[in-house]
Coordinates of C-alpha atoms and ligand atoms in Angstrom, one line a residue:
X1 CA 211.4 158.7 158.4
X2 CA 213.7 160.4 160.5
X3 CA 216.2 158.0 162.7
X4 CA 218.2 160.0 163.9
X5 CA 217.5 161.2 167.5
X6 CA 214.1 160.6 167.2
X7 CA 211.6 158.6 169.0
X8 CA 212.3 155.9 166.0
X9 CA 212.7 152.3 167.3
X10 CA 215.3 149.7 166.1
X11 CA 214.8 146.6 167.2
X12 CA 217.3 143.7 167.1
X13 CA 216.3 139.9 167.6
X14 CA 219.8 138.1 169.0
X15 CA 222.2 139.8 171.1
X16 CA 225.3 138.1 170.5
X17 CA 228.6 139.4 168.9
X18 CA 226.7 140.7 165.9
X19 CA 224.7 142.8 167.1
X20 CA 226.9 144.2 169.5
X21 CA 228.9 145.8 166.3
X22 CA 226.2 146.2 164.4
X23 CA 225.3 148.9 167.8
X24 CA 228.4 150.1 167.6
X25 CA 227.0 151.8 164.4
X26 CA 223.7 152.6 166.1
X27 CA 225.5 155.4 169.0
X28 CA 227.4 156.5 166.1
X29 CA 224.1 157.9 163.9
X30 CA 221.9 157.6 167.8
X31 CA 219.7 155.2 166.6
X32 CA 217.6 154.2 169.3
X33 CA 217.8 150.1 169.7
X34 CA 216.0 147.5 171.7
X35 CA 217.4 143.7 171.5
X36 CA 215.9 140.3 172.6
X37 CA 217.7 137.9 173.7
X38 CA 218.1 134.7 175.9
X39 CA 220.4 135.4 178.1
X40 CA 220.6 137.9 180.4
X41 CA 224.6 137.9 179.9
X42 CA 224.6 138.7 176.1
X43 CA 227.4 141.0 174.5
X44 CA 224.6 143.2 173.6
X45 CA 223.2 144.4 176.9
X46 CA 225.8 146.8 177.3
X47 CA 224.9 148.7 173.6
X48 CA 221.6 148.9 173.3
X49 CA 218.9 151.3 174.8
X50 CA 216.6 148.5 176.0
X51 CA 217.3 145.0 176.4
X52 CA 215.1 142.2 176.9
X53 CA 215.1 138.6 178.2
X54 CA 213.5 136.3 175.7
X55 CA 213.7 133.2 173.9
X56 CA 214.0 133.9 169.8
X57 CA 212.2 130.8 168.9
X58 CA 209.4 131.5 170.9
X59 CA 206.4 133.3 169.2
X60 CA 204.9 135.0 171.5
X61 CA 208.4 136.5 172.6
X62 CA 209.2 137.2 169.3
X63 CA 205.9 138.9 168.8
X64 CA 205.1 141.0 171.6
X65 CA 208.7 142.1 171.3
X66 CA 208.0 143.1 167.7
X67 CA 205.2 144.9 168.1
X68 CA 207.1 148.1 170.0
X69 CA 209.3 148.6 167.2
X70 CA 209.2 150.4 164.3
X71 CA 211.8 148.2 162.0
X72 CA 212.6 144.5 163.5
X73 CA 216.0 142.7 162.3
X74 CA 217.9 139.8 163.6
X75 CA 221.5 138.8 163.6
X76 CA 220.6 135.0 163.4
X77 CA 218.7 133.2 161.5
X78 CA 216.6 131.1 163.8
X79 CA 214.2 133.5 165.0
X80 CA 210.4 132.1 165.3
X81 CA 209.2 133.2 161.5
X82 CA 205.7 132.5 162.4
X83 CA 205.8 135.5 164.5
X84 CA 207.6 137.9 161.8
X85 CA 205.7 137.0 159.2
X86 CA 202.3 138.2 162.0
X87 CA 204.4 141.4 162.7
X88 CA 204.9 142.2 158.4
X89 CA 201.4 141.1 158.3
X90 CA 199.8 144.0 161.0
X91 CA 202.8 146.9 159.8
X92 CA 206.3 146.2 161.2
X93 CA 209.0 146.8 158.4
X94 CA 211.0 143.5 159.2
X95 CA 214.7 142.3 157.6
X96 CA 215.4 140.3 156.0
X97 CA 211.7 139.7 155.0
X98 CA 210.1 136.1 156.8
X99 CA 209.8 134.5 153.1
X100 CA 213.9 135.1 152.5
X101 CA 214.5 133.5 156.1
X102 CA 212.2 130.3 155.8
X103 CA 214.5 129.4 152.5
X104 CA 217.8 130.0 154.2
X105 CA 216.6 128.8 158.0
X106 CA 216.7 125.7 156.4
X107 CA 219.5 124.2 154.3
X108 CA 217.3 121.5 152.1
X109 CA 215.0 124.6 150.7
X110 CA 218.7 126.5 150.4
X111 CA 219.7 124.0 147.8
X112 CA 216.5 123.3 146.3
X113 CA 216.2 127.2 146.0
X114 CA 219.7 127.3 144.2
X115 CA 219.0 124.6 141.5
X116 CA 214.9 126.4 140.7
X117 CA 217.4 129.7 140.1
X118 CA 220.6 128.2 138.2
X119 CA 222.6 129.0 140.7
X120 CA 225.9 126.3 140.7
X121 CA 226.0 124.6 143.6
X122 CA 227.1 120.3 145.1
X123 CA 225.6 118.3 144.6
X124 CA 222.8 116.8 146.6
X125 CA 219.7 114.6 148.0
X126 CA 217.3 115.6 150.6
X127 CA 216.5 112.7 154.0
X128 CA 213.8 113.8 155.7
X129 CA 215.2 111.3 158.5
X130 CA 218.8 110.4 158.7
X131 CA 217.4 106.8 159.0
X132 CA 217.1 106.7 155.4
X133 CA 220.6 107.9 154.4
X134 CA 222.0 104.1 154.8
X135 CA 219.0 102.5 152.8
X136 CA 221.1 104.8 149.8
X137 CA 224.2 103.3 150.3
X138 CA 222.9 100.1 150.5
X139 CA 220.8 100.9 147.0
X140 CA 224.3 102.3 145.7
X141 CA 222.5 105.6 145.1
X142 CA 224.6 107.6 147.1
X143 CA 229.0 106.8 147.4
X144 CA 231.6 107.8 150.2
X145 CA 233.3 110.0 151.1
X146 CA 229.8 112.6 151.5
X147 CA 228.8 115.9 153.4
X148 CA 226.1 115.4 156.0
X149 CA 224.4 118.8 157.0
X150 CA 221.5 119.3 159.4
X151 CA 217.9 120.8 157.7
X152 CA 218.1 123.6 160.5
X153 CA 219.7 125.2 163.8
X154 CA 223.4 124.1 162.3
X155 CA 225.7 127.0 163.3
X156 CA 229.4 127.4 162.9
X157 CA 230.4 123.5 161.7
X158 CA 227.9 122.1 164.4
X159 CA 225.5 120.7 162.0
X160 CA 228.3 119.0 159.3
X161 CA 230.2 116.5 159.6
X162 CA 232.3 113.6 156.5
X163 CA 230.6 111.2 156.1
X164 CA 233.9 108.3 155.3
X165 CA 232.3 104.7 156.0
X166 CA 229.3 103.7 157.6
X167 CA 230.4 104.0 161.4
X168 CA 230.7 107.7 160.5
X169 CA 226.6 107.7 160.5
X170 CA 226.1 106.4 164.0
X171 CA 225.3 109.2 165.9
X172 CA 224.0 111.9 163.8
X173 CA 220.9 113.7 164.8
X174 CA 217.8 112.1 163.5
X175 CA 216.2 114.8 161.7
X176 CA 215.7 116.4 158.3
X177 CA 219.1 116.5 156.5
X178 CA 221.2 116.7 153.3
X179 CA 223.7 115.0 152.2
X180 CA 226.3 116.5 149.5
X181 CA 228.7 115.2 147.5
X182 CA 232.3 116.8 148.7
X183 CA 234.3 119.2 147.1
X184 CA 237.3 118.9 146.8
X185 CA 237.8 123.4 146.4
X186 CA 240.9 125.6 146.3
X187 CA 239.6 128.2 148.0
X188 CA 237.0 129.1 150.4
X189 CA 236.0 132.5 149.1
X190 CA 232.5 134.3 150.5
X191 CA 230.7 137.9 149.0
X192 CA 228.7 139.8 151.3
X193 CA 226.1 142.1 148.8
X194 CA 223.9 144.8 150.7
X195 CA 220.6 145.9 149.1
X196 CA 218.7 148.5 150.6
X197 CA 214.9 148.6 150.6
X198 CA 214.9 150.9 147.2
X199 CA 216.8 147.8 145.4
X200 CA 220.0 149.5 145.4
X201 CA 222.7 146.4 145.6
X202 CA 226.8 147.1 146.3
X203 CA 229.2 144.0 146.3
X204 CA 232.3 144.0 149.2
X205 CA 235.5 142.7 147.3
X206 CA 235.6 138.9 147.6
X207 CA 237.6 137.9 150.9
X208 CA 239.4 134.0 150.8
X209 CA 239.3 131.7 154.1
X210 CA 242.8 130.1 154.7
X211 CA 242.7 126.6 156.1
X212 CA 245.2 125.7 159.6
X213 CA 246.8 122.7 157.2
X214 CA 246.2 119.8 159.5
X215 CA 243.2 120.9 162.1
X216 CA 240.4 122.0 158.8
X217 CA 239.5 125.5 160.8
X218 CA 239.4 128.2 159.4
X219 CA 242.6 131.0 160.1
X220 CA 242.5 133.8 158.6
X221 CA 239.8 136.0 156.8
X222 CA 241.7 137.7 154.2
X223 CA 240.7 140.5 151.6
X224 CA 240.8 141.5 149.0
X225 CA 241.1 137.3 148.3
X226 CA 244.4 136.5 146.2
X227 CA 242.9 134.9 143.6
X228 CA 242.6 135.7 140.1
X229 CA 240.3 138.7 139.1
X230 CA 238.4 136.9 136.6
X231 CA 236.8 134.0 138.7
X232 CA 236.9 137.3 141.4
X233 CA 234.6 138.4 139.0
X234 CA 232.3 135.4 138.7
X235 CA 232.1 134.8 142.6
X236 CA 230.3 138.8 143.0
X237 CA 228.4 138.1 139.8
X238 CA 226.8 135.3 141.4
X239 CA 226.7 136.4 145.1
X240 CA 224.0 139.2 143.2
X241 CA 222.7 136.6 141.0
X242 CA 222.1 135.1 144.8
X243 CA 220.9 138.6 145.9
X244 CA 218.4 139.2 143.0
X245 CA 217.3 136.1 143.3
X246 CA 216.2 136.0 147.3
X247 CA 215.1 139.5 147.0
X248 CA 217.2 140.4 150.8
X249 CA 217.1 143.2 152.5
X250 CA 220.5 144.5 154.2
X251 CA 223.4 142.4 153.9
X252 CA 223.5 139.3 152.2
X253 CA 226.9 136.9 153.3
X254 CA 227.3 134.7 150.1
X255 CA 229.6 131.8 150.8
X256 CA 231.2 129.5 148.2
X257 CA 233.4 127.1 146.8
X258 CA 236.5 127.9 144.1
X259 CA 237.0 123.9 142.8
X260 CA 240.2 122.5 140.8
X261 CA 238.7 123.7 137.8
X262 CA 237.8 127.3 139.1
X263 CA 234.2 127.2 138.7
X264 CA 232.2 129.1 142.1
X265 CA 229.9 126.8 143.7
X266 CA 227.6 128.4 146.0
X267 CA 227.5 127.1 149.5
X268 CA 225.5 128.7 152.1
X269 CA 224.3 132.5 153.0
X270 CA 223.3 134.3 156.1
X271 CA 221.4 137.7 155.2
X272 CA 222.8 139.8 158.0
X273 CA 226.7 140.5 158.9
X274 CA 229.1 137.7 158.6
X275 CA 232.1 136.8 160.1
X276 CA 234.0 137.0 156.7
X277 CA 233.2 140.8 157.2
X278 CA 234.8 141.9 160.3
X279 CA 237.4 142.6 158.5
X280 CA 235.4 145.5 156.9
X281 CA 235.4 147.7 160.5
X282 CA 238.8 149.0 160.5
X283 CA 239.9 148.3 156.3
X284 CA 236.7 149.3 154.3
X285 CA 235.0 153.1 153.7
X286 CA 232.2 152.0 155.1
X287 CA 232.0 148.1 157.8
X288 CA 229.3 145.7 156.9
X289 CA 227.4 146.6 160.2
X290 CA 226.8 150.3 159.4
X291 CA 225.7 149.3 155.3
X292 CA 223.1 146.8 157.0
X293 CA 222.0 149.7 158.8
X294 CA 221.7 152.2 155.9
X295 CA 220.1 149.2 154.0
X296 CA 216.8 148.5 156.2
X297 CA 216.5 152.5 156.7
X298 CA 216.5 152.3 153.4
X299 CA 219.6 155.2 153.6
X300 CA 221.8 155.2 150.7
X301 CA 224.1 152.5 150.9
X302 CA 228.4 153.9 151.4
X303 CA 231.1 152.7 150.2
X304 CA 232.2 149.2 149.2
X305 CA 235.4 149.6 148.2
X306 CA 238.8 148.9 150.8
X307 CA 241.4 151.5 152.4
X308 CA 244.0 148.7 152.8
X309 CA 244.2 144.4 153.2
X310 CA 242.5 143.5 155.6
X311 CA 243.0 140.2 157.6
X312 CA 240.6 139.0 160.2
X313 CA 242.2 136.1 163.1
X314 CA 239.6 134.4 164.8
X315 CA 239.4 134.4 168.1
X316 CA 238.6 131.0 169.6
X317 CA 238.9 129.6 173.2
X318 CA 241.8 127.8 173.6
X319 CA 241.7 123.5 174.2
X320 CA 241.9 122.3 177.2
X321 CA 240.2 125.6 179.4
X322 CA 236.9 126.1 180.3
X323 CA 235.3 128.6 183.0
X324 CA 236.4 132.7 183.3
X325 CA 238.0 134.2 180.3
X326 CA 241.0 135.5 180.0
X327 CA 243.3 136.8 177.4
X328 CA 246.9 136.3 177.6
X329 CA 249.4 138.3 175.9
X330 CA 246.7 141.3 174.5
X331 CA 249.5 143.7 175.5
X332 CA 251.9 141.9 172.7
X333 CA 249.7 142.1 170.1
X334 CA 248.5 146.0 170.6
X335 CA 252.5 146.6 170.5
X336 CA 251.8 145.7 166.7
X337 CA 251.2 148.2 164.0
X338 CA 247.7 148.1 162.8
X339 CA 245.9 145.4 164.9
X340 CA 243.3 146.0 166.3
X341 CA 241.0 143.3 169.2
X342 CA 237.9 142.7 169.7
X343 CA 236.5 141.6 172.7
X344 CA 232.9 140.1 172.0
X345 CA 232.5 140.1 176.1
X346 CA 231.1 136.7 176.4
X347 CA 232.6 135.7 180.5
X348 CA 232.6 131.8 179.7
X349 CA 235.4 129.8 178.0
X350 CA 235.1 126.8 176.4
X351 CA 237.4 125.5 173.6
X352 CA 236.9 126.4 170.2
X353 CA 233.4 128.5 170.9
X354 CA 234.2 132.6 169.2
X355 CA 235.1 134.4 171.9
X356 CA 236.2 137.8 169.6
X357 CA 238.4 138.8 166.2
X358 CA 240.9 140.9 165.6
X359 CA 242.1 142.8 162.1
X360 CA 245.3 142.9 161.2
X361 CA 245.6 146.0 158.4
X362 CA 247.9 147.0 156.3
X363 CA 248.7 149.0 152.7
X364 CA 250.6 145.4 151.4
X365 CA 248.8 142.1 151.9
X366 CA 251.4 139.8 152.4
X367 CA 252.9 142.3 155.1
X368 CA 248.8 141.8 156.6
X369 CA 249.6 138.2 156.6
X370 CA 252.6 138.2 158.1
X371 CA 251.6 139.8 161.1
X372 CA 248.3 138.3 161.6
X373 CA 250.5 134.8 161.6
X374 CA 252.2 136.5 164.8
X375 CA 249.0 137.9 166.2
X376 CA 247.4 134.1 166.1
X377 CA 250.8 132.6 167.9
X378 CA 250.8 135.3 170.2
X379 CA 247.5 136.0 171.8
X380 CA 245.2 133.1 173.3
X381 CA 242.2 132.9 175.2
X382 CA 242.5 130.4 178.6
X383 CA 240.5 130.0 181.7
X384 CA 241.7 131.0 184.5
Ligands
LIG1 P1 227.6 125.9 159.0 O1 226.2 126.3 158.2 O2 227.3 125.2 160.2 O3 228.5 127.2 158.7 P2 228.9 125.0 156.5 O4 227.7 124.6 155.6 O5 229.5 126.5 156.2 O6 228.0 125.6 157.8 O7 229.6 123.8 156.1 C1 231.2 124.3 156.9 C2 232.2 124.0 156.5 O8 232.1 122.6 156.3 C3 232.6 124.3 155.3 O9 233.3 125.9 155.6 C4 233.5 124.0 154.4 O10 234.5 124.1 155.4 C5 232.9 122.4 155.0 N1 232.2 121.5 153.6 C6 231.2 122.1 153.8 N2 230.4 121.8 152.9 C7 231.1 120.8 151.5 C8 231.3 119.9 150.9 N3 230.2 120.2 150.2 N4 232.4 119.7 150.4 C9 233.4 120.5 151.1 N5 233.6 120.4 152.4 C10 232.3 121.6 152.8

């Protein structure tokens, strides 16, 4: 198939920042794209060839969109899988596959999948309704503290809550959920695995999420992770095992915990480009978005090594500001060496909304870390 400057059409479900960054790459290769998103102002709108407004969870919207493309991919996992299945049956190439997406869309299914395939993960219980949790506590089969997770439609920590006492159970959404043992992890790590249709596989280096000591928010994604090489190897091997069992095509971002005893537990996976791989745009030989395109079009995979150390700082809306976004002190950070801001193009900011990110690259990781801190302390997303 000729993809470049041709009649070939790549469809992308979801028009957010991940899609927008994927479109930098389709533009580079001159691949024709069509994007669907529910919002008329989605960040992808400015960079795709055709934009369709539609609900990603609606069968007809997804089916009608998909039947006019050659290859269909996603930039968000919450899409209508019945429509994807029908499209697959009718001959549309869908990556990741409906089967892979169905495992990943539901956290209870995902956890059972890890158990079935001998992949290490935190202990958990599964509940059809959140109200059943208190019965388990009364019967003594569940102890505080634990982590509650909605089985479906959680995103950026919204479907996750640490439960320390009975009061914390109040107000939880009623649907299917899991409870998970609380892991006193040393580090949160992630590995992105790329697999093309022919089965060629490559992993990116292990990255580390550094947390704010009090706010418990990820502040920096650091590549390479500052961990023992043996632990890094183990993390990559486990990520590869998840990947080969899910048989995904495209990217699979595997989020993991490094325990105090240096065990690796898989937390969750995402079958698409991921926040933990944004550093790769500036730091890697082949960035994650280009790699995703290569993989789903069955092109040779690119080199996943880094050219330099890379650190990513998420740019989230500052607390106390809601409204039209303003990026304060952009000029100050642009004066720093090796600093590249990415602004996603969301008109409205609100506290903690992901509005962009900044990448810092440097030959020396400790130097990059210092600059990253300066960036973090300088730039602020506020409203007019
Ligand atoms: P989301 O799908 O919203 O990203 P995650 O399952 O990744 O949700 O959880 C969000 C964050 O909550 C994790 O990055 C981690 O910091 C914390 N967390 C999740 N599960 C556990 C656990 N079992 N023990 C301790 N912390 C956890």
